[in-house]
Short mmCIF file of C-alpha atoms in Angstrom, two decimals:
data_model
loop_
_atom_site.label_atom_id
_atom_site.label_comp_id
_atom_site.label_asym_id
_atom_site.label_seq_id
_atom_site.Cartn_x
_atom_site.Cartn_y
_atom_site.Cartn_z
CA MET A 1 -5.76 -45.49 -8.22
CA SER A 2 -4.77 -42.58 -10.38
CA SER A 3 -1.85 -42.99 -12.73
CA MET A 4 1.68 -41.80 -11.92
CA HIS A 5 1.22 -39.07 -14.53
CA GLU A 6 -1.95 -37.80 -12.90
CA ARG A 7 -0.37 -37.78 -9.46
CA PHE A 8 2.76 -35.99 -10.73
CA ALA A 9 0.71 -33.49 -12.73
CA ALA A 10 -1.40 -32.77 -9.65
CA ILE A 11 1.76 -31.67 -7.81
CA LEU A 12 2.67 -29.31 -10.64
CA VAL A 13 -0.82 -27.83 -10.66
CA GLU A 14 -1.38 -27.49 -6.94
CA LYS A 15 2.07 -26.52 -5.78
CA PHE A 16 3.68 -24.88 -8.82
CA GLY A 17 0.70 -23.06 -10.31
CA LEU A 18 0.78 -24.75 -13.71
CA GLY A 19 -2.35 -25.32 -15.76
CA ALA A 20 -3.35 -28.99 -16.11
CA ASP A 21 -3.59 -28.54 -19.89
CA GLU A 22 0.02 -27.29 -20.04
CA ILE A 23 1.42 -30.59 -18.76
CA SER A 24 2.04 -33.45 -21.16
CA PRO A 25 4.47 -36.38 -20.95
CA THR A 26 6.74 -34.63 -23.46
CA SER A 27 6.82 -31.24 -21.65
CA THR A 28 10.33 -30.49 -20.45
CA LEU A 29 11.07 -28.99 -17.06
CA GLU A 30 12.27 -25.87 -18.89
CA ASP A 31 8.96 -25.62 -20.78
CA LEU A 32 7.26 -25.62 -17.40
CA GLU A 33 9.59 -22.85 -16.06
CA MET A 34 10.93 -25.15 -13.37
CA ASP A 35 14.14 -23.30 -12.48
CA SER A 36 16.80 -24.55 -10.06
CA LEU A 37 14.99 -23.39 -6.92
CA ALA A 38 11.71 -24.86 -8.12
CA LEU A 39 13.46 -28.21 -8.69
CA VAL A 40 14.66 -28.25 -5.07
CA GLU A 41 11.03 -27.72 -4.09
CA LEU A 42 9.87 -30.40 -6.54
CA VAL A 43 12.18 -32.98 -4.95
CA VAL A 44 10.44 -32.41 -1.60
CA SER A 45 6.99 -32.73 -3.16
CA VAL A 46 7.98 -35.98 -4.92
CA GLN A 47 9.32 -37.39 -1.68
CA LYS A 48 6.06 -36.62 0.10
CA GLU A 49 3.82 -37.94 -2.69
CA PHE A 50 5.78 -41.00 -3.84
CA GLY A 51 7.99 -41.79 -0.86
CA VAL A 52 11.21 -41.81 -2.89
CA VAL A 53 14.26 -39.58 -2.73
CA ILE A 54 15.61 -38.07 -5.90
CA ASP A 55 18.24 -35.37 -6.18
CA ASP A 56 17.66 -32.14 -8.06
CA SER A 57 20.92 -32.83 -9.93
CA GLU A 58 19.07 -35.74 -11.56
CA LEU A 59 16.59 -33.31 -13.09
CA PRO A 60 18.21 -31.48 -16.04
CA GLY A 61 16.15 -28.79 -17.77
CA ASP A 62 15.60 -30.93 -20.86
CA ALA A 63 14.19 -33.83 -18.84
CA THR A 64 10.55 -34.43 -19.75
CA VAL A 65 7.63 -35.17 -17.45
CA ALA A 66 7.83 -38.78 -18.70
CA ASP A 67 11.56 -38.90 -17.78
CA VAL A 68 10.87 -37.71 -14.25
CA ILE A 69 8.05 -40.21 -13.80
CA ALA A 70 10.31 -43.00 -15.08
CA LEU A 71 12.97 -41.95 -12.56
CA ILE A 72 10.41 -42.03 -9.74
CA GLY A 73 9.24 -45.48 -10.90
CA ALA A 74 12.80 -46.79 -10.96
CA ARG A 75 13.41 -45.52 -7.41
CA GLN A 76 10.23 -47.22 -6.23
CA GLN A 77 11.40 -50.49 -7.83
CA GLU A 78 14.79 -50.22 -6.12
CA ALA A 79 13.09 -49.69 -2.78
CA ALA A 80 10.68 -52.61 -3.24
CA MET B 1 17.84 25.30 17.09
CA THR B 2 18.65 26.68 13.68
CA ILE B 3 18.05 24.98 10.38
CA THR B 4 19.78 26.82 7.59
CA ALA B 5 18.13 26.39 4.22
CA ARG B 6 20.68 25.27 1.67
CA ARG B 7 18.35 26.01 -1.21
CA THR B 8 17.58 29.24 -2.92
CA GLN B 9 15.30 27.65 -5.51
CA ARG B 10 12.69 24.98 -4.88
CA PHE B 11 13.17 21.53 -6.38
CA ASP B 12 9.79 20.09 -7.30
CA VAL B 13 9.31 16.40 -7.97
CA ALA B 14 6.11 15.72 -9.89
CA VAL B 15 3.82 12.88 -8.86
CA THR B 16 2.60 11.66 -12.24
CA GLY B 17 1.22 8.29 -11.19
CA LEU B 18 -0.27 6.60 -8.15
CA GLY B 19 -0.84 2.93 -7.38
CA LEU B 20 -2.79 1.91 -4.29
CA VAL B 21 -3.60 -1.57 -3.00
CA THR B 22 -4.86 -1.01 0.54
CA PRO B 23 -7.66 -2.03 2.91
CA ALA B 24 -9.70 0.68 1.13
CA GLY B 25 -9.42 -1.33 -2.07
CA THR B 26 -7.43 -1.37 -5.29
CA GLY B 27 -6.97 1.81 -7.28
CA VAL B 28 -7.00 5.55 -6.69
CA GLU B 29 -10.76 5.94 -6.97
CA ALA B 30 -11.64 3.19 -4.50
CA ASN B 31 -9.14 4.64 -2.02
CA TRP B 32 -10.25 8.26 -2.33
CA ASP B 33 -13.92 7.28 -2.09
CA LEU B 34 -13.29 5.31 1.09
CA VAL B 35 -11.05 7.78 2.92
CA THR B 36 -13.32 10.74 2.16
CA SER B 37 -16.39 8.78 3.33
CA GLY B 38 -15.24 8.71 6.96
CA ARG B 39 -15.74 4.94 7.17
CA SER B 40 -13.28 2.53 8.75
CA THR B 41 -12.12 -0.76 7.19
CA ALA B 42 -11.14 -2.61 10.38
CA THR B 43 -12.86 -5.96 10.69
CA ARG B 44 -12.60 -9.38 12.30
CA ASP B 45 -9.65 -11.33 10.83
CA PRO B 46 -10.12 -15.13 10.57
CA ASN B 47 -6.33 -15.61 10.61
CA LEU B 48 -6.18 -14.04 14.06
CA GLU B 49 -9.01 -16.08 15.58
CA GLY B 50 -8.49 -16.82 19.27
CA LEU B 51 -5.94 -14.04 19.84
CA THR B 52 -6.49 -11.14 22.23
CA VAL B 53 -6.63 -8.85 19.20
CA ASP B 54 -8.53 -10.69 16.47
CA PHE B 55 -9.13 -7.88 13.96
CA SER B 56 -7.11 -5.99 11.38
CA CYS B 57 -7.38 -4.03 8.14
CA ARG B 58 -6.75 -6.35 5.20
CA VAL B 59 -6.69 -5.72 1.48
CA PRO B 60 -10.06 -6.94 0.14
CA ASP B 61 -10.40 -9.17 -2.93
CA PHE B 62 -6.70 -9.42 -3.77
CA ASP B 63 -6.11 -12.34 -6.16
CA PRO B 64 -2.37 -12.66 -6.84
CA ALA B 65 -2.72 -15.63 -9.20
CA ALA B 66 -5.16 -13.71 -11.41
CA LEU B 67 -2.94 -10.66 -11.36
CA LEU B 68 0.53 -12.17 -11.73
CA GLY B 69 -0.19 -15.63 -13.09
CA ALA B 70 -0.26 -18.70 -10.87
CA ARG B 71 3.21 -19.78 -12.08
CA ARG B 72 4.75 -16.63 -10.62
CA ALA B 73 2.48 -15.80 -7.71
CA TRP B 74 3.48 -18.75 -5.48
CA ARG B 75 7.16 -17.80 -5.73
CA MET B 76 6.51 -14.44 -4.06
CA ASP B 77 5.51 -13.45 -0.54
CA ARG B 78 2.34 -11.35 -0.27
CA VAL B 79 4.49 -8.30 0.49
CA ASN B 80 6.09 -8.66 -2.97
CA GLN B 81 2.76 -9.35 -4.70
CA LEU B 82 1.19 -6.22 -3.22
CA ALA B 83 4.21 -4.12 -4.25
CA VAL B 84 4.16 -5.36 -7.84
CA ALA B 85 0.40 -4.80 -8.07
CA ALA B 86 0.74 -1.20 -6.83
CA ALA B 87 3.74 -0.49 -9.05
CA ARG B 88 2.00 -1.72 -12.22
CA GLN B 89 -1.00 0.41 -11.38
CA ALA B 90 1.16 3.50 -10.74
CA VAL B 91 3.00 3.16 -14.05
CA ALA B 92 -0.26 2.78 -15.96
CA ASP B 93 -1.69 5.80 -14.08
CA ALA B 94 1.36 7.83 -15.20
CA GLY B 95 0.71 6.93 -18.82
CA LEU B 96 4.12 5.29 -19.11
CA ASP B 97 4.89 2.20 -21.17
CA THR B 98 7.47 -0.21 -19.79
CA SER B 99 8.03 -1.74 -23.22
CA THR B 100 9.36 1.55 -24.58
CA TRP B 101 10.85 3.37 -21.60
CA ASP B 102 14.60 3.51 -20.95
CA GLY B 103 14.55 1.13 -17.98
CA ALA B 104 18.16 1.90 -17.09
CA ARG B 105 16.99 5.38 -16.02
CA VAL B 106 14.16 4.07 -13.83
CA GLY B 107 14.87 3.58 -10.14
CA VAL B 108 12.80 1.79 -7.51
CA VAL B 109 12.85 2.75 -3.81
CA MET B 110 10.41 0.90 -1.58
CA GLY B 111 9.82 1.13 2.15
CA ASN B 112 9.08 -1.86 4.35
CA SER B 113 9.37 -2.91 7.93
CA LEU B 114 8.97 -6.66 8.42
CA GLY B 115 9.67 -8.26 5.02
CA GLY B 116 8.02 -11.54 4.16
CA ALA B 117 7.10 -12.28 7.75
CA ALA B 118 4.41 -14.83 6.86
CA SER B 119 6.81 -16.85 4.69
CA TYR B 120 9.42 -16.83 7.42
CA GLU B 121 6.97 -18.09 10.01
CA ARG B 122 5.69 -20.83 7.68
CA GLU B 123 9.19 -22.16 6.95
CA HIS B 124 10.11 -21.99 10.61
CA ASP B 125 7.15 -24.28 11.30
CA THR B 126 8.27 -26.61 8.50
CA PHE B 127 11.82 -26.73 9.88
CA ARG B 128 10.56 -27.48 13.40
CA ASP B 129 7.97 -30.09 12.34
CA GLU B 130 9.59 -31.80 9.33
CA GLY B 131 13.30 -30.92 9.38
CA GLU B 132 15.96 -29.20 7.33
CA ASP B 133 15.36 -31.08 4.07
CA PHE B 134 11.81 -29.79 3.80
CA VAL B 135 12.56 -26.07 4.15
CA SER B 136 11.76 -24.19 0.94
CA PRO B 137 14.70 -22.47 -0.78
CA PHE B 138 12.21 -19.83 -1.92
CA LEU B 139 12.26 -18.42 1.60
CA MET B 140 15.45 -16.59 0.61
CA VAL B 141 13.73 -14.84 -2.30
CA LYS B 142 10.45 -14.27 -0.49
CA SER B 143 11.36 -12.97 2.93
CA PRO B 144 14.34 -10.56 2.68
CA VAL B 145 13.14 -6.95 2.50
CA ASN B 146 15.25 -6.07 -0.56
CA MET B 147 13.17 -8.44 -2.71
CA ILE B 148 10.23 -6.03 -2.64
CA ALA B 149 12.06 -3.58 -4.91
CA GLY B 150 13.74 -6.47 -6.74
CA TYR B 151 10.43 -7.97 -7.86
CA VAL B 152 9.16 -4.56 -8.99
CA ALA B 153 12.28 -4.15 -11.15
CA ILE B 154 11.88 -7.66 -12.60
CA ASP B 155 8.23 -7.11 -13.40
CA LEU B 156 8.61 -3.65 -14.94
CA LYS B 157 12.12 -3.88 -16.41
CA ALA B 158 13.31 -1.04 -14.19
CA GLY B 159 17.10 -1.29 -14.34
CA GLY B 160 18.17 1.80 -12.41
CA PRO B 161 19.15 2.05 -8.73
CA ASN B 162 17.00 -0.33 -6.73
CA MET B 163 16.61 -0.54 -3.00
CA VAL B 164 14.41 -1.01 0.03
CA VAL B 165 14.66 1.42 2.90
CA SER B 166 13.51 0.54 6.37
CA THR B 167 12.73 3.15 8.99
CA ALA B 168 9.71 1.37 10.46
CA CYS B 169 6.58 3.49 10.09
CA ALA B 170 8.60 6.31 8.51
CA SER B 171 9.74 4.13 5.60
CA GLY B 172 7.39 5.84 3.13
CA PRO B 173 8.84 9.34 3.50
CA THR B 174 12.33 7.83 3.59
CA ALA B 175 11.68 6.09 0.25
CA ILE B 176 10.12 9.16 -1.37
CA GLY B 177 12.82 11.45 0.06
CA THR B 178 15.52 9.12 -1.26
CA ALA B 179 13.79 9.18 -4.64
CA ARG B 180 13.99 12.98 -4.60
CA HIS B 181 17.75 12.74 -4.18
CA LEU B 182 18.07 10.21 -7.03
CA LEU B 183 16.14 12.57 -9.31
CA GLU B 184 17.93 15.73 -8.21
CA SER B 185 21.37 14.17 -8.62
CA GLY B 186 20.45 12.99 -12.12
CA MET B 187 20.96 9.32 -11.33
CA CYS B 188 17.40 8.57 -12.47
CA ASP B 189 14.78 10.14 -14.72
CA ILE B 190 11.89 8.25 -13.14
CA VAL B 191 11.65 6.71 -9.68
CA LEU B 192 8.93 4.39 -8.48
CA ALA B 193 8.81 5.09 -4.75
CA GLY B 194 6.50 3.83 -2.06
CA GLY B 195 6.05 1.06 0.42
CA SER B 196 4.61 -2.38 0.95
CA GLU B 197 3.74 -4.31 4.09
CA ALA B 198 2.12 -7.70 4.67
CA SER B 199 2.97 -8.69 8.20
CA LEU B 200 -0.43 -9.48 9.73
CA THR B 201 0.79 -12.79 11.12
CA ARG B 202 -0.29 -14.26 14.42
CA THR B 203 3.19 -13.81 15.89
CA THR B 204 3.50 -10.18 14.80
CA ILE B 205 0.04 -9.30 16.08
CA ALA B 206 0.74 -11.09 19.37
CA ALA B 207 3.98 -9.13 19.85
CA MET B 208 2.37 -5.78 19.02
CA GLN B 209 -0.47 -6.60 21.38
CA ARG B 210 1.99 -7.57 24.13
CA MET B 211 3.79 -4.24 23.77
CA GLY B 212 0.47 -2.47 24.29
CA ALA B 213 0.45 -0.81 20.87
CA LEU B 214 -2.79 -2.28 19.52
CA SER B 215 -6.38 -1.36 20.19
CA THR B 216 -8.17 -4.17 22.03
CA ARG B 217 -11.67 -3.00 21.09
CA THR B 218 -12.68 -6.52 20.04
CA ASP B 219 -16.40 -5.87 20.49
CA ALA B 220 -16.36 -3.14 17.82
CA PRO B 221 -13.37 -3.46 15.45
CA GLU B 222 -14.80 -0.88 13.03
CA ALA B 223 -14.56 1.71 15.84
CA ALA B 224 -11.10 0.65 17.04
CA SER B 225 -8.92 2.99 14.98
CA ARG B 226 -9.93 6.42 16.28
CA PRO B 227 -7.03 8.89 16.05
CA PHE B 228 -7.23 11.96 18.30
CA ASP B 229 -10.42 10.67 19.98
CA ALA B 230 -10.63 10.73 23.78
CA ASP B 231 -11.44 7.00 23.79
CA ARG B 232 -8.57 5.83 21.59
CA ASP B 233 -6.64 2.83 22.93
CA GLY B 234 -4.11 1.86 20.25
CA PHE B 235 -3.69 1.29 16.53
CA VAL B 236 -5.18 -1.32 14.20
CA ALA B 237 -2.57 -3.20 12.18
CA ALA B 238 -3.03 -3.17 8.40
CA GLU B 239 -1.46 -4.39 5.18
CA GLY B 240 -1.12 -2.98 1.69
CA ALA B 241 1.09 -1.09 -0.71
CA ALA B 242 1.37 2.30 -2.39
CA VAL B 243 3.66 3.40 -5.21
CA LEU B 244 4.20 6.92 -6.56
CA VAL B 245 5.70 7.59 -9.98
CA LEU B 246 8.09 10.49 -9.48
CA GLU B 247 9.75 12.62 -12.14
CA ARG B 248 11.50 15.97 -12.16
CA ALA B 249 8.74 18.55 -12.60
CA ASP B 250 10.48 19.94 -15.71
CA ASP B 251 10.55 16.49 -17.31
CA ALA B 252 6.90 15.86 -16.47
CA ARG B 253 5.98 19.19 -18.04
CA ALA B 254 8.05 18.43 -21.13
CA ARG B 255 6.20 15.18 -21.77
CA ARG B 256 2.87 16.85 -20.93
CA ALA B 257 2.18 14.39 -18.15
CA ARG B 258 -0.71 14.94 -15.79
CA VAL B 259 0.80 16.09 -12.49
CA ARG B 260 -1.34 15.21 -9.47
CA ALA B 261 0.85 17.22 -7.08
CA ASN B 262 4.51 17.86 -6.32
CA ILE B 263 6.73 16.45 -3.60
CA SER B 264 8.57 19.65 -2.74
CA GLY B 265 10.38 18.88 0.48
CA TYR B 266 11.67 16.08 2.67
CA GLY B 267 13.01 16.13 6.18
CA ALA B 268 14.24 13.34 8.43
CA SER B 269 15.54 12.95 11.94
CA ALA B 270 16.00 10.54 14.83
CA ASP B 271 14.68 11.06 18.34
CA GLY B 272 17.65 9.21 19.80
CA TYR B 273 15.47 8.61 22.81
CA HIS B 274 13.65 5.24 23.18
CA PRO B 275 12.99 2.07 21.12
CA SER B 276 9.22 2.49 21.00
CA ALA B 277 8.06 5.60 22.90
CA PRO B 278 8.10 9.04 21.25
CA ASP B 279 10.31 11.68 22.84
CA PRO B 280 7.79 13.71 24.89
CA SER B 281 9.70 16.91 24.08
CA GLY B 282 9.01 16.36 20.38
CA ALA B 283 12.48 17.69 19.54
CA GLY B 284 13.21 15.00 16.93
CA VAL B 285 9.86 15.43 15.21
CA GLU B 286 10.39 19.19 15.20
CA ARG B 287 13.76 18.75 13.46
CA ALA B 288 12.17 16.63 10.72
CA ILE B 289 9.36 19.14 10.19
CA ARG B 290 11.72 22.12 10.02
CA ALA B 291 14.09 20.28 7.69
CA ALA B 292 11.23 19.41 5.30
CA TYR B 293 9.99 23.01 5.30
CA ALA B 294 13.51 24.30 4.68
CA ASP B 295 13.90 21.85 1.79
CA ALA B 296 10.60 23.06 0.31
CA LEU B 297 11.31 26.74 1.04
CA VAL B 298 8.00 27.07 2.90
CA GLU B 299 7.13 28.66 6.23
CA PRO B 300 4.91 27.03 8.86
CA ARG B 301 2.06 29.40 7.95
CA ASP B 302 2.13 28.06 4.36
CA ILE B 303 1.21 24.54 5.48
CA VAL B 304 -2.58 24.48 5.65
CA HIS B 305 -3.14 20.71 5.82
CA ILE B 306 -1.30 17.93 7.65
CA ASN B 307 -1.87 14.21 7.16
CA ALA B 308 -0.66 13.33 10.63
CA HIS B 309 1.06 10.17 11.81
CA GLY B 310 -2.02 9.96 14.08
CA THR B 311 -1.79 6.30 15.06
CA SER B 312 -4.69 6.28 17.55
CA THR B 313 -2.31 5.39 20.38
CA PRO B 314 -2.72 7.46 23.56
CA LEU B 315 0.89 8.65 23.50
CA ASN B 316 1.51 9.46 19.82
CA ASP B 317 -1.55 11.54 19.14
CA VAL B 318 -1.18 13.91 22.06
CA THR B 319 2.58 14.31 21.55
CA GLU B 320 2.18 14.91 17.82
CA SER B 321 -0.60 17.44 18.34
CA ARG B 322 1.59 19.44 20.74
CA VAL B 323 4.43 19.53 18.23
CA ILE B 324 2.06 20.65 15.46
CA ARG B 325 0.69 23.43 17.65
CA ARG B 326 4.12 24.59 18.75
CA VAL B 327 6.02 24.31 15.47
CA VAL B 328 3.36 24.82 12.78
CA GLY B 329 0.50 26.53 14.59
CA ASP B 330 -3.19 25.98 15.17
CA HIS B 331 -4.22 26.81 11.59
CA PRO B 332 -3.59 23.53 9.66
CA ALA B 333 -6.50 21.20 8.95
CA VAL B 334 -5.19 17.98 10.46
CA THR B 335 -6.37 14.50 9.57
CA SER B 336 -5.30 10.93 10.21
CA THR B 337 -6.32 8.52 7.47
CA LYS B 338 -5.30 5.68 9.81
CA GLY B 339 -8.85 5.94 11.15
CA ALA B 340 -9.99 4.61 7.79
CA VAL B 341 -7.29 2.12 6.77
CA GLY B 342 -5.43 1.37 9.99
CA HIS B 343 -1.65 1.38 10.38
CA LEU B 344 0.20 -0.14 7.43
CA LEU B 345 3.54 0.03 9.30
CA GLY B 346 6.31 0.20 6.65
CA ALA B 347 3.77 1.11 3.94
CA ALA B 348 1.83 3.63 6.05
CA GLY B 349 3.90 6.66 5.07
CA ALA B 350 3.66 5.86 1.36
CA VAL B 351 -0.12 5.42 1.52
CA GLU B 352 -0.46 8.67 3.47
CA ALA B 353 1.80 10.49 1.01
CA ALA B 354 -0.54 9.29 -1.75
CA TYR B 355 -3.58 10.50 0.20
CA THR B 356 -1.89 13.88 0.78
CA VAL B 357 -1.24 14.12 -2.97
CA LEU B 358 -4.92 13.40 -3.59
CA ALA B 359 -5.96 15.96 -0.95
CA VAL B 360 -3.92 18.62 -2.76
CA GLN B 361 -5.17 17.51 -6.17
CA HIS B 362 -8.83 17.53 -5.09
CA GLN B 363 -8.43 20.48 -2.69
CA THR B 364 -10.18 18.42 -0.04
CA VAL B 365 -9.09 17.14 3.35
CA PRO B 366 -10.46 13.68 4.18
CA PRO B 367 -12.02 13.28 7.64
CA THR B 368 -10.55 11.28 10.50
CA ALA B 369 -12.77 8.21 10.83
CA ASN B 370 -14.24 7.41 14.25
CA LEU B 371 -13.36 10.78 15.78
CA ASP B 372 -16.47 11.33 17.89
CA ALA B 373 -15.13 13.30 20.87
CA GLN B 374 -11.74 14.92 20.45
CA ASP B 375 -9.33 14.45 23.33
CA PRO B 376 -9.35 17.85 25.14
CA GLU B 377 -5.56 17.64 25.43
CA ILE B 378 -5.33 17.66 21.63
CA GLU B 379 -5.61 21.31 20.70
CA VAL B 380 -5.38 21.24 16.92
CA ASP B 381 -8.04 21.49 14.21
CA VAL B 382 -8.79 17.86 13.35
CA VAL B 383 -11.15 17.26 10.42
CA THR B 384 -13.87 14.81 11.33
CA LYS B 385 -17.18 13.40 10.09
CA GLU B 386 -17.07 14.98 6.63
CA ALA B 387 -14.42 15.79 4.07
CA ARG B 388 -13.51 19.48 4.09
CA PRO B 389 -13.11 21.26 0.76
CA MET B 390 -10.48 24.01 1.08
CA ARG B 391 -7.71 25.80 -0.78
CA ILE B 392 -4.49 23.78 -0.37
CA GLU B 393 -1.30 25.16 -1.91
CA ALA B 394 1.00 23.29 0.48
CA ALA B 395 0.45 20.35 2.80
CA ALA B 396 2.63 18.02 4.85
CA THR B 397 2.55 14.40 5.86
CA HIS B 398 4.15 13.08 9.04
CA SER B 399 5.51 9.59 9.75
CA PHE B 400 7.24 8.53 12.94
CA GLY B 401 8.72 5.08 13.40
CA PHE B 402 9.68 2.84 16.25
CA GLY B 403 13.31 3.51 17.00
CA GLY B 404 12.52 7.22 16.87
CA GLN B 405 12.94 7.56 13.11
CA ASN B 406 10.96 10.48 11.70
CA GLY B 407 10.13 11.51 8.15
CA VAL B 408 8.14 14.48 6.85
CA LEU B 409 7.18 15.36 3.28
CA VAL B 410 5.87 18.64 1.90
CA VAL B 411 3.34 18.26 -0.93
CA THR B 412 2.42 21.25 -3.08
CA ALA B 413 -0.05 22.04 -5.84
CA PRO B 414 1.56 22.02 -9.31
#
């Protein structure tokens, strides 16, 4: 099974048009040009891929890819 | 009917740049080569498979991610992508530099009919199948018609008046005519004017087929768009965009810009008659023609070439030809470039204005594709088979929309 990072990065590549080499755990959402509308879209993609609900208000611009993945992991734990 | 000319001196708007992204291809050369060849671009459309009408005229080889960057391309409907592509091309063709121009003096007026129809249909399906929480918020920046001009302004840093006009198939002349007013009033120094349309969705095609507007020549799509031909049976729907860079002729001269042709007159009217059928009397069309000629200070005898609305529908072509004969005469060399590229709806008038500019620039009338046997009821001189070189000082282009909205432009040699 691919890692959480790979699965999350795949969303950013396929749905949001980012280059795979642009995405590292320390990239912030701002670095990736994920504006407020894109974050609403990202929440839907995360729900479909990981089966957890997060709110776009939990995704500040300075949150990193690692932060978002940690948040998804925590939600999965809560649900388990 | 009397139209009193308000002008005593002609106001010429110079066309200093053209951008074309149409079924004929991308760029001025690809477009002029195709429309003067007499070939048609209509072909089977995989997206329309299984429908009664399963062909269209699509823009070939358009790669929005390569052009705009993948990060940006997905946020825009195709109608916006096509508009930005054409606008960039037009500005480059005009020799202008967006990093140094005074963007506050640059206006954008685009014509469109159906907005981001494909995005709207996709999100409707999502809403129906998955529910409210899965609908994309981007729908509201993809689908509304105003976004077409908005995205052009964002891309090119054009901070002047910015709008989309919608008069169905007459949107091109409406946009270019509005641009004339913005330049004449001094509100802008440069206006990017044109049209974009990307509404070849299954629902749109089904509706146009149901209203009887489309050709159903499914066994030979390449022969389906045949304006003024005795065997015509409807139009072929198309997509694409065209943008003209417009400047006051004096300004263009001062900066030593290459002027392809001038937009010297604009006339508009409404039939006030029927939602989709043209007024058989042609009175509304006649008003638009006379108003454009009055604006350009030309007489009917001066107009030697007309790029007709010429949709290839039984009703339009015969009605339009009668108006031309009655109001203008039997002398103009008439063509319909819809034979080549189909009917781009809200972008059609802009594309045809660009082709009329090129006809004046090259002193050549492109032929009407697929015109094999002219309808005997159509008693005007329609150019067919081969492009016709001729002296063109003044030409006109006609666009008539559903709802009875009419627009006519006069194009003159600089």
